[in-house]
Amino acid sequence: MFSAGAKIMKSGNERPDDFESSISQAILELESNSDLKSHLRELYITAAKEVDVGGGRKAAVIFVPVPQLRQFQKIQVRLVRELEKKFSGKHVIFIAQRRILPKPTRKTKSKSKQRRPRSRTLTTVHENILEDLVFPSEIVGKRIRIKLDASRAIHVHLDKSQQTNVEHKIDTFSAVYKKLTGKDVHFEFPGGI
């Protein structure tokens, strides 16, 4: 039988912590005992975090490699359901592990030979995290409201057809996004457009 570390590959030979090992073990058990075996065989995770979402509840945020995100999303609904059964009382969220490159300035010590790709900018990474966060649902609109005290309020409109699937997780989405990016976001389901 494989070890618990078989489903987690961290960069730089880091050792997975206890929480990451438990997530890895749960995915390994699902691979060996469920109909998801063929889908999970080549997939692995890169990290996992436990985020406090208030009210004594916690959420498990699982980071996956960007190239494997689409394969995870094909089975995400079933995989999340099974993992939420194993980790009772926790919402499970899959997000791609993306890298933000610093904005090049004249004073940077290491001159890069290439321009910074658009997919590595802070804005794009934060937008992609938001899309990964609400995955079964889609973002149909976004409003950024800047108040007089220069604080920003982001209102995200989600697809009305997925309301029953994700409505109970809206507080979790807000807390996880705040933890990962430091931005406040409010989710809502608009009536008719």
mmCIF file with all atom_site columns, C-alpha atoms in Angstrom:
data_model
loop_
_atom_site.group_PDB
_atom_site.id
_atom_site.type_symbol
_atom_site.label_atom_id
_atom_site.label_alt_id
_atom_site.label_comp_id
_atom_site.label_asym_id
_atom_site.label_entity_id
_atom_site.label_seq_id
_atom_site.pdbx_PDB_ins_code
_atom_site.Cartn_x
_atom_site.Cartn_y
_atom_site.Cartn_z
_atom_site.occupancy
_atom_site.B_iso_or_equiv
_atom_site.pdbx_formal_charge
_atom_site.auth_seq_id
_atom_site.auth_comp_id
_atom_site.auth_asym_id
_atom_site.auth_atom_id
_atom_site.pdbx_PDB_model_num
ATOM 1   C CA . MET A 1 1   ? 0.000   0.000  0.000   1.00 0.00 ? 1   MET A CA 1
ATOM 2   C CA . PHE A 1 2   ? 1.158   3.538  -0.705  1.00 0.00 ? 2   PHE A CA 1
ATOM 3   C CA . SER A 1 3   ? 2.152   5.921  2.056   1.00 0.00 ? 3   SER A CA 1
ATOM 4   C CA . ALA A 1 4   ? 0.085   8.989  2.897   1.00 0.00 ? 4   ALA A CA 1
ATOM 5   C CA . GLY A 1 5   ? 2.664   11.135 1.097   1.00 0.00 ? 5   GLY A CA 1
ATOM 6   C CA . ALA A 1 6   ? 1.921   9.500  -2.250  1.00 0.00 ? 6   ALA A CA 1
ATOM 7   C CA . LYS A 1 7   ? -0.800  12.002 -3.136  1.00 0.00 ? 7   LYS A CA 1
ATOM 8   C CA . ILE A 1 8   ? 1.024   15.167 -2.049  1.00 0.00 ? 8   ILE A CA 1
ATOM 9   C CA . MET A 1 9   ? 4.056   16.605 -3.820  1.00 0.00 ? 9   MET A CA 1
ATOM 10  C CA . LYS A 1 10  ? 5.517   19.691 -2.189  1.00 0.00 ? 10  LYS A CA 1
ATOM 11  C CA . SER A 1 11  ? 8.191   21.804 -3.809  1.00 0.00 ? 11  SER A CA 1
ATOM 12  C CA . GLY A 1 12  ? 11.718  21.798 -2.462  1.00 0.00 ? 12  GLY A CA 1
ATOM 13  C CA . ASN A 1 13  ? 11.580  18.439 -0.607  1.00 0.00 ? 13  ASN A CA 1
ATOM 14  C CA . GLU A 1 14  ? 9.426   19.901 2.166   1.00 0.00 ? 14  GLU A CA 1
ATOM 15  C CA . ARG A 1 15  ? 7.720   17.509 4.536   1.00 0.00 ? 15  ARG A CA 1
ATOM 16  C CA . PRO A 1 16  ? 3.906   17.637 4.590   1.00 0.00 ? 16  PRO A CA 1
ATOM 17  C CA . ASP A 1 17  ? 2.393   18.571 7.949   1.00 0.00 ? 17  ASP A CA 1
ATOM 18  C CA . ASP A 1 18  ? -0.228  16.461 9.748   1.00 0.00 ? 18  ASP A CA 1
ATOM 19  C CA . PHE A 1 19  ? -3.232  18.134 8.116   1.00 0.00 ? 19  PHE A CA 1
ATOM 20  C CA . GLU A 1 20  ? -1.769  17.749 4.620   1.00 0.00 ? 20  GLU A CA 1
ATOM 21  C CA . SER A 1 21  ? -0.978  14.114 5.335   1.00 0.00 ? 21  SER A CA 1
ATOM 22  C CA . SER A 1 22  ? -4.549  13.460 6.479   1.00 0.00 ? 22  SER A CA 1
ATOM 23  C CA . ILE A 1 23  ? -5.952  15.039 3.286   1.00 0.00 ? 23  ILE A CA 1
ATOM 24  C CA . SER A 1 24  ? -3.497  13.016 1.197   1.00 0.00 ? 24  SER A CA 1
ATOM 25  C CA . GLN A 1 25  ? -4.471  9.816  3.023   1.00 0.00 ? 25  GLN A CA 1
ATOM 26  C CA . ALA A 1 26  ? -8.184  10.527 2.489   1.00 0.00 ? 26  ALA A CA 1
ATOM 27  C CA . ILE A 1 27  ? -7.657  11.045 -1.258  1.00 0.00 ? 27  ILE A CA 1
ATOM 28  C CA . LEU A 1 28  ? -5.586  7.864  -1.403  1.00 0.00 ? 28  LEU A CA 1
ATOM 29  C CA . GLU A 1 29  ? -8.378  5.914  0.317   1.00 0.00 ? 29  GLU A CA 1
ATOM 30  C CA . LEU A 1 30  ? -10.920 7.357  -2.128  1.00 0.00 ? 30  LEU A CA 1
ATOM 31  C CA . GLU A 1 31  ? -8.697  6.287  -5.011  1.00 0.00 ? 31  GLU A CA 1
ATOM 32  C CA . SER A 1 32  ? -8.523  2.719  -3.756  1.00 0.00 ? 32  SER A CA 1
ATOM 33  C CA . ASN A 1 33  ? -12.141 2.330  -2.607  1.00 0.00 ? 33  ASN A CA 1
ATOM 34  C CA . SER A 1 34  ? -14.370 4.305  -4.945  1.00 0.00 ? 34  SER A CA 1
ATOM 35  C CA . ASP A 1 35  ? -15.444 4.701  -8.557  1.00 0.00 ? 35  ASP A CA 1
ATOM 36  C CA . LEU A 1 36  ? -13.127 7.741  -8.806  1.00 0.00 ? 36  LEU A CA 1
ATOM 37  C CA . LYS A 1 37  ? -10.085 5.458  -9.085  1.00 0.00 ? 37  LYS A CA 1
ATOM 38  C CA . SER A 1 38  ? -9.421  6.036  -12.778 1.00 0.00 ? 38  SER A CA 1
ATOM 39  C CA . HIS A 1 39  ? -9.761  9.814  -12.368 1.00 0.00 ? 39  HIS A CA 1
ATOM 40  C CA . LEU A 1 40  ? -7.574  10.111 -9.259  1.00 0.00 ? 40  LEU A CA 1
ATOM 41  C CA . ARG A 1 41  ? -4.709  7.888  -10.392 1.00 0.00 ? 41  ARG A CA 1
ATOM 42  C CA . GLU A 1 42  ? -2.523  10.628 -11.970 1.00 0.00 ? 42  GLU A CA 1
ATOM 43  C CA . LEU A 1 43  ? -3.704  13.494 -9.776  1.00 0.00 ? 43  LEU A CA 1
ATOM 44  C CA . TYR A 1 44  ? -1.928  14.867 -6.712  1.00 0.00 ? 44  TYR A CA 1
ATOM 45  C CA . ILE A 1 45  ? -2.088  17.929 -4.465  1.00 0.00 ? 45  ILE A CA 1
ATOM 46  C CA . THR A 1 46  ? 0.637   20.452 -3.633  1.00 0.00 ? 46  THR A CA 1
ATOM 47  C CA . ALA A 1 47  ? -0.574  21.797 -0.266  1.00 0.00 ? 47  ALA A CA 1
ATOM 48  C CA . ALA A 1 48  ? -3.527  22.022 2.106   1.00 0.00 ? 48  ALA A CA 1
ATOM 49  C CA . LYS A 1 49  ? -4.552  24.623 4.671   1.00 0.00 ? 49  LYS A CA 1
ATOM 50  C CA . GLU A 1 50  ? -7.139  24.750 7.386   1.00 0.00 ? 50  GLU A CA 1
ATOM 51  C CA . VAL A 1 51  ? -8.934  28.110 7.455   1.00 0.00 ? 51  VAL A CA 1
ATOM 52  C CA . ASP A 1 52  ? -11.157 29.317 10.291  1.00 0.00 ? 52  ASP A CA 1
ATOM 53  C CA . VAL A 1 53  ? -14.400 30.632 8.798   1.00 0.00 ? 53  VAL A CA 1
ATOM 54  C CA . GLY A 1 54  ? -16.011 31.883 12.012  1.00 0.00 ? 54  GLY A CA 1
ATOM 55  C CA . GLY A 1 55  ? -18.636 30.362 14.238  1.00 0.00 ? 55  GLY A CA 1
ATOM 56  C CA . GLY A 1 56  ? -16.235 27.605 15.273  1.00 0.00 ? 56  GLY A CA 1
ATOM 57  C CA . ARG A 1 57  ? -16.264 26.155 11.745  1.00 0.00 ? 57  ARG A CA 1
ATOM 58  C CA . LYS A 1 58  ? -13.210 25.371 9.651   1.00 0.00 ? 58  LYS A CA 1
ATOM 59  C CA . ALA A 1 59  ? -12.679 24.887 5.933   1.00 0.00 ? 59  ALA A CA 1
ATOM 60  C CA . ALA A 1 60  ? -10.101 22.708 4.200   1.00 0.00 ? 60  ALA A CA 1
ATOM 61  C CA . VAL A 1 61  ? -8.444  24.513 1.293   1.00 0.00 ? 61  VAL A CA 1
ATOM 62  C CA . ILE A 1 62  ? -6.639  22.070 -0.997  1.00 0.00 ? 62  ILE A CA 1
ATOM 63  C CA . PHE A 1 63  ? -4.105  23.438 -3.483  1.00 0.00 ? 63  PHE A CA 1
ATOM 64  C CA . VAL A 1 64  ? -3.577  21.559 -6.752  1.00 0.00 ? 64  VAL A CA 1
ATOM 65  C CA . PRO A 1 65  ? -1.145  22.131 -9.650  1.00 0.00 ? 65  PRO A CA 1
ATOM 66  C CA . VAL A 1 66  ? -2.510  24.496 -12.304 1.00 0.00 ? 66  VAL A CA 1
ATOM 67  C CA . PRO A 1 67  ? -2.194  21.957 -15.175 1.00 0.00 ? 67  PRO A CA 1
ATOM 68  C CA . GLN A 1 68  ? -4.291  19.430 -13.202 1.00 0.00 ? 68  GLN A CA 1
ATOM 69  C CA . LEU A 1 69  ? -7.036  21.877 -12.203 1.00 0.00 ? 69  LEU A CA 1
ATOM 70  C CA . ARG A 1 70  ? -9.326  20.904 -15.099 1.00 0.00 ? 70  ARG A CA 1
ATOM 71  C CA . GLN A 1 71  ? -9.111  17.185 -14.234 1.00 0.00 ? 71  GLN A CA 1
ATOM 72  C CA . PHE A 1 72  ? -9.909  17.977 -10.591 1.00 0.00 ? 72  PHE A CA 1
ATOM 73  C CA . GLN A 1 73  ? -12.875 20.112 -11.648 1.00 0.00 ? 73  GLN A CA 1
ATOM 74  C CA . LYS A 1 74  ? -14.348 17.253 -13.704 1.00 0.00 ? 74  LYS A CA 1
ATOM 75  C CA . ILE A 1 75  ? -14.764 15.205 -10.510 1.00 0.00 ? 75  ILE A CA 1
ATOM 76  C CA . GLN A 1 76  ? -14.862 18.041 -7.987  1.00 0.00 ? 76  GLN A CA 1
ATOM 77  C CA . VAL A 1 77  ? -18.528 17.742 -7.007  1.00 0.00 ? 77  VAL A CA 1
ATOM 78  C CA . ARG A 1 78  ? -18.215 14.033 -6.126  1.00 0.00 ? 78  ARG A CA 1
ATOM 79  C CA . LEU A 1 79  ? -14.758 14.446 -4.595  1.00 0.00 ? 79  LEU A CA 1
ATOM 80  C CA . VAL A 1 80  ? -15.872 17.335 -2.359  1.00 0.00 ? 80  VAL A CA 1
ATOM 81  C CA . ARG A 1 81  ? -18.929 15.355 -1.229  1.00 0.00 ? 81  ARG A CA 1
ATOM 82  C CA . GLU A 1 82  ? -16.779 12.355 -0.242  1.00 0.00 ? 82  GLU A CA 1
ATOM 83  C CA . LEU A 1 83  ? -14.116 14.476 1.498   1.00 0.00 ? 83  LEU A CA 1
ATOM 84  C CA . GLU A 1 84  ? -16.752 16.446 3.425   1.00 0.00 ? 84  GLU A CA 1
ATOM 85  C CA . LYS A 1 85  ? -18.109 13.120 4.704   1.00 0.00 ? 85  LYS A CA 1
ATOM 86  C CA . LYS A 1 86  ? -14.634 12.127 5.909   1.00 0.00 ? 86  LYS A CA 1
ATOM 87  C CA . PHE A 1 87  ? -13.876 15.514 7.497   1.00 0.00 ? 87  PHE A CA 1
ATOM 88  C CA . SER A 1 88  ? -17.268 16.112 9.066   1.00 0.00 ? 88  SER A CA 1
ATOM 89  C CA . GLY A 1 89  ? -18.197 19.741 9.635   1.00 0.00 ? 89  GLY A CA 1
ATOM 90  C CA . LYS A 1 90  ? -15.602 21.137 7.211   1.00 0.00 ? 90  LYS A CA 1
ATOM 91  C CA . HIS A 1 91  ? -16.191 22.608 3.786   1.00 0.00 ? 91  HIS A CA 1
ATOM 92  C CA . VAL A 1 92  ? -13.631 21.441 1.206   1.00 0.00 ? 92  VAL A CA 1
ATOM 93  C CA . ILE A 1 93  ? -12.389 23.829 -1.482  1.00 0.00 ? 93  ILE A CA 1
ATOM 94  C CA . PHE A 1 94  ? -9.982  23.177 -4.375  1.00 0.00 ? 94  PHE A CA 1
ATOM 95  C CA . ILE A 1 95  ? -7.787  26.026 -5.621  1.00 0.00 ? 95  ILE A CA 1
ATOM 96  C CA . ALA A 1 96  ? -4.926  25.991 -8.127  1.00 0.00 ? 96  ALA A CA 1
ATOM 97  C CA . GLN A 1 97  ? -1.470  26.795 -6.741  1.00 0.00 ? 97  GLN A CA 1
ATOM 98  C CA . ARG A 1 98  ? -0.551  29.948 -8.657  1.00 0.00 ? 98  ARG A CA 1
ATOM 99  C CA . ARG A 1 99  ? 2.536   32.141 -8.427  1.00 0.00 ? 99  ARG A CA 1
ATOM 100 C CA . ILE A 1 100 ? 2.602   35.923 -8.331  1.00 0.00 ? 100 ILE A CA 1
ATOM 101 C CA . LEU A 1 101 ? 5.713   37.497 -9.826  1.00 0.00 ? 101 LEU A CA 1
ATOM 102 C CA . PRO A 1 102 ? 6.720   40.953 -8.587  1.00 0.00 ? 102 PRO A CA 1
ATOM 103 C CA . LYS A 1 103 ? 6.234   43.940 -10.831 1.00 0.00 ? 103 LYS A CA 1
ATOM 104 C CA . PRO A 1 104 ? 9.524   44.670 -12.588 1.00 0.00 ? 104 PRO A CA 1
ATOM 105 C CA . THR A 1 105 ? 10.986  48.079 -11.767 1.00 0.00 ? 105 THR A CA 1
ATOM 106 C CA . ARG A 1 106 ? 14.190  49.816 -12.715 1.00 0.00 ? 106 ARG A CA 1
ATOM 107 C CA . LYS A 1 107 ? 15.745  48.988 -9.369  1.00 0.00 ? 107 LYS A CA 1
ATOM 108 C CA . THR A 1 108 ? 15.197  45.223 -9.424  1.00 0.00 ? 108 THR A CA 1
ATOM 109 C CA . LYS A 1 109 ? 18.437  43.363 -8.845  1.00 0.00 ? 109 LYS A CA 1
ATOM 110 C CA . SER A 1 110 ? 17.827  40.409 -11.135 1.00 0.00 ? 110 SER A CA 1
ATOM 111 C CA . LYS A 1 111 ? 16.888  41.538 -14.599 1.00 0.00 ? 111 LYS A CA 1
ATOM 112 C CA . SER A 1 112 ? 14.546  39.026 -16.148 1.00 0.00 ? 112 SER A CA 1
ATOM 113 C CA . LYS A 1 113 ? 15.181  38.050 -19.731 1.00 0.00 ? 113 LYS A CA 1
ATOM 114 C CA . GLN A 1 114 ? 11.454  37.822 -20.391 1.00 0.00 ? 114 GLN A CA 1
ATOM 115 C CA . ARG A 1 115 ? 8.474   40.001 -19.670 1.00 0.00 ? 115 ARG A CA 1
ATOM 116 C CA . ARG A 1 116 ? 6.257   38.987 -16.789 1.00 0.00 ? 116 ARG A CA 1
ATOM 117 C CA . PRO A 1 117 ? 3.336   36.902 -18.135 1.00 0.00 ? 117 PRO A CA 1
ATOM 118 C CA . ARG A 1 118 ? -0.127  38.328 -17.575 1.00 0.00 ? 118 ARG A CA 1
ATOM 119 C CA . SER A 1 119 ? -1.112  35.116 -15.744 1.00 0.00 ? 119 SER A CA 1
ATOM 120 C CA . ARG A 1 120 ? 1.470   35.860 -13.006 1.00 0.00 ? 120 ARG A CA 1
ATOM 121 C CA . THR A 1 121 ? 0.181   39.330 -12.093 1.00 0.00 ? 121 THR A CA 1
ATOM 122 C CA . LEU A 1 122 ? -1.451  39.933 -8.725  1.00 0.00 ? 122 LEU A CA 1
ATOM 123 C CA . THR A 1 123 ? -4.773  41.009 -10.228 1.00 0.00 ? 123 THR A CA 1
ATOM 124 C CA . THR A 1 124 ? -5.080  37.982 -12.513 1.00 0.00 ? 124 THR A CA 1
ATOM 125 C CA . VAL A 1 125 ? -4.089  35.525 -9.780  1.00 0.00 ? 125 VAL A CA 1
ATOM 126 C CA . HIS A 1 126 ? -6.686  37.005 -7.398  1.00 0.00 ? 126 HIS A CA 1
ATOM 127 C CA . GLU A 1 127 ? -9.395  36.823 -10.082 1.00 0.00 ? 127 GLU A CA 1
ATOM 128 C CA . ASN A 1 128 ? -8.501  33.194 -10.833 1.00 0.00 ? 128 ASN A CA 1
ATOM 129 C CA . ILE A 1 129 ? -8.578  32.309 -7.119  1.00 0.00 ? 129 ILE A CA 1
ATOM 130 C CA . LEU A 1 130 ? -12.094 33.759 -6.984  1.00 0.00 ? 130 LEU A CA 1
ATOM 131 C CA . GLU A 1 131 ? -13.186 31.642 -9.957  1.00 0.00 ? 131 GLU A CA 1
ATOM 132 C CA . ASP A 1 132 ? -11.645 28.475 -8.461  1.00 0.00 ? 132 ASP A CA 1
ATOM 133 C CA . LEU A 1 133 ? -13.295 29.195 -5.124  1.00 0.00 ? 133 LEU A CA 1
ATOM 134 C CA . VAL A 1 134 ? -16.876 29.223 -6.409  1.00 0.00 ? 134 VAL A CA 1
ATOM 135 C CA . PHE A 1 135 ? -16.263 26.497 -9.002  1.00 0.00 ? 135 PHE A CA 1
ATOM 136 C CA . PRO A 1 136 ? -19.512 24.605 -9.466  1.00 0.00 ? 136 PRO A CA 1
ATOM 137 C CA . SER A 1 137 ? -21.097 28.033 -9.837  1.00 0.00 ? 137 SER A CA 1
ATOM 138 C CA . GLU A 1 138 ? -20.000 30.702 -12.293 1.00 0.00 ? 138 GLU A CA 1
ATOM 139 C CA . ILE A 1 139 ? -19.391 34.386 -11.737 1.00 0.00 ? 139 ILE A CA 1
ATOM 140 C CA . VAL A 1 140 ? -21.900 36.322 -13.863 1.00 0.00 ? 140 VAL A CA 1
ATOM 141 C CA . GLY A 1 141 ? -21.040 39.810 -12.615 1.00 0.00 ? 141 GLY A CA 1
ATOM 142 C CA . LYS A 1 142 ? -18.739 41.754 -10.349 1.00 0.00 ? 142 LYS A CA 1
ATOM 143 C CA . ARG A 1 143 ? -19.046 45.210 -8.822  1.00 0.00 ? 143 ARG A CA 1
ATOM 144 C CA . ILE A 1 144 ? -16.234 47.008 -7.018  1.00 0.00 ? 144 ILE A CA 1
ATOM 145 C CA . ARG A 1 145 ? -17.517 49.832 -4.870  1.00 0.00 ? 145 ARG A CA 1
ATOM 146 C CA . ILE A 1 146 ? -14.986 52.320 -3.522  1.00 0.00 ? 146 ILE A CA 1
ATOM 147 C CA . LYS A 1 147 ? -16.313 54.180 -0.493  1.00 0.00 ? 147 LYS A CA 1
ATOM 148 C CA . LEU A 1 148 ? -15.379 57.679 0.650   1.00 0.00 ? 148 LEU A CA 1
ATOM 149 C CA . ASP A 1 149 ? -12.848 56.329 3.143   1.00 0.00 ? 149 ASP A CA 1
ATOM 150 C CA . ALA A 1 150 ? -11.050 54.589 0.215   1.00 0.00 ? 150 ALA A CA 1
ATOM 151 C CA . SER A 1 151 ? -12.114 51.104 1.347   1.00 0.00 ? 151 SER A CA 1
ATOM 152 C CA . ARG A 1 152 ? -13.214 48.706 -1.363  1.00 0.00 ? 152 ARG A CA 1
ATOM 153 C CA . ALA A 1 153 ? -16.239 46.444 -1.299  1.00 0.00 ? 153 ALA A CA 1
ATOM 154 C CA . ILE A 1 154 ? -16.333 43.734 -3.953  1.00 0.00 ? 154 ILE A CA 1
ATOM 155 C CA . HIS A 1 155 ? -19.775 42.323 -4.758  1.00 0.00 ? 155 HIS A CA 1
ATOM 156 C CA . VAL A 1 156 ? -19.715 39.117 -6.795  1.00 0.00 ? 156 VAL A CA 1
ATOM 157 C CA . HIS A 1 157 ? -22.876 37.902 -8.537  1.00 0.00 ? 157 HIS A CA 1
ATOM 158 C CA . LEU A 1 158 ? -23.068 34.125 -8.870  1.00 0.00 ? 158 LEU A CA 1
ATOM 159 C CA . ASP A 1 159 ? -25.090 32.040 -11.293 1.00 0.00 ? 159 ASP A CA 1
ATOM 160 C CA . LYS A 1 160 ? -28.680 31.688 -10.073 1.00 0.00 ? 160 LYS A CA 1
ATOM 161 C CA . SER A 1 161 ? -28.945 28.087 -11.366 1.00 0.00 ? 161 SER A CA 1
ATOM 162 C CA . GLN A 1 162 ? -26.298 26.882 -8.868  1.00 0.00 ? 162 GLN A CA 1
ATOM 163 C CA . GLN A 1 163 ? -27.797 28.693 -5.866  1.00 0.00 ? 163 GLN A CA 1
ATOM 164 C CA . THR A 1 164 ? -28.977 25.505 -4.113  1.00 0.00 ? 164 THR A CA 1
ATOM 165 C CA . ASN A 1 165 ? -25.511 23.909 -4.439  1.00 0.00 ? 165 ASN A CA 1
ATOM 166 C CA . VAL A 1 166 ? -23.361 26.752 -3.121  1.00 0.00 ? 166 VAL A CA 1
ATOM 167 C CA . GLU A 1 167 ? -25.618 29.003 -1.052  1.00 0.00 ? 167 GLU A CA 1
ATOM 168 C CA . HIS A 1 168 ? -24.654 27.351 2.253   1.00 0.00 ? 168 HIS A CA 1
ATOM 169 C CA . LYS A 1 169 ? -20.940 27.909 1.483   1.00 0.00 ? 169 LYS A CA 1
ATOM 170 C CA . ILE A 1 170 ? -21.030 31.660 0.812   1.00 0.00 ? 170 ILE A CA 1
ATOM 171 C CA . ASP A 1 171 ? -19.624 32.595 4.246   1.00 0.00 ? 171 ASP A CA 1
ATOM 172 C CA . THR A 1 172 ? -16.849 30.042 3.756   1.00 0.00 ? 172 THR A CA 1
ATOM 173 C CA . PHE A 1 173 ? -15.999 31.508 0.337   1.00 0.00 ? 173 PHE A CA 1
ATOM 174 C CA . SER A 1 174 ? -15.750 35.019 1.821   1.00 0.00 ? 174 SER A CA 1
ATOM 175 C CA . ALA A 1 175 ? -13.550 33.903 4.728   1.00 0.00 ? 175 ALA A CA 1
ATOM 176 C CA . VAL A 1 176 ? -11.197 31.844 2.546   1.00 0.00 ? 176 VAL A CA 1
ATOM 177 C CA . TYR A 1 177 ? -10.839 34.647 -0.027  1.00 0.00 ? 177 TYR A CA 1
ATOM 178 C CA . LYS A 1 178 ? -10.109 37.135 2.772   1.00 0.00 ? 178 LYS A CA 1
ATOM 179 C CA . LYS A 1 179 ? -7.471  34.774 4.219   1.00 0.00 ? 179 LYS A CA 1
ATOM 180 C CA . LEU A 1 180 ? -5.758  34.163 0.867   1.00 0.00 ? 180 LEU A CA 1
ATOM 181 C CA . THR A 1 181 ? -5.877  37.653 -0.650  1.00 0.00 ? 181 THR A CA 1
ATOM 182 C CA . GLY A 1 182 ? -6.757  40.075 2.153   1.00 0.00 ? 182 GLY A CA 1
ATOM 183 C CA . LYS A 1 183 ? -9.753  41.411 0.207   1.00 0.00 ? 183 LYS A CA 1
ATOM 184 C CA . ASP A 1 184 ? -13.333 41.575 1.475   1.00 0.00 ? 184 ASP A CA 1
ATOM 185 C CA . VAL A 1 185 ? -15.856 40.093 -0.903  1.00 0.00 ? 185 VAL A CA 1
ATOM 186 C CA . HIS A 1 186 ? -19.642 39.659 -0.732  1.00 0.00 ? 186 HIS A CA 1
ATOM 187 C CA . PHE A 1 187 ? -21.439 36.984 -2.746  1.00 0.00 ? 187 PHE A CA 1
ATOM 188 C CA . GLU A 1 188 ? -25.006 37.349 -3.950  1.00 0.00 ? 188 GLU A CA 1
ATOM 189 C CA . PHE A 1 189 ? -27.414 35.728 -6.381  1.00 0.00 ? 189 PHE A CA 1
ATOM 190 C CA . PRO A 1 190 ? -29.051 38.410 -8.540  1.00 0.00 ? 190 PRO A CA 1
ATOM 191 C CA . GLY A 1 191 ? -32.717 38.041 -9.419  1.00 0.00 ? 191 GLY A CA 1
ATOM 192 C CA . GLY A 1 192 ? -33.406 38.696 -13.090 1.00 0.00 ? 192 GLY A CA 1
ATOM 193 C CA . ILE A 1 193 ? -30.907 40.279 -15.412 1.00 0.00 ? 193 ILE A CA 1
#
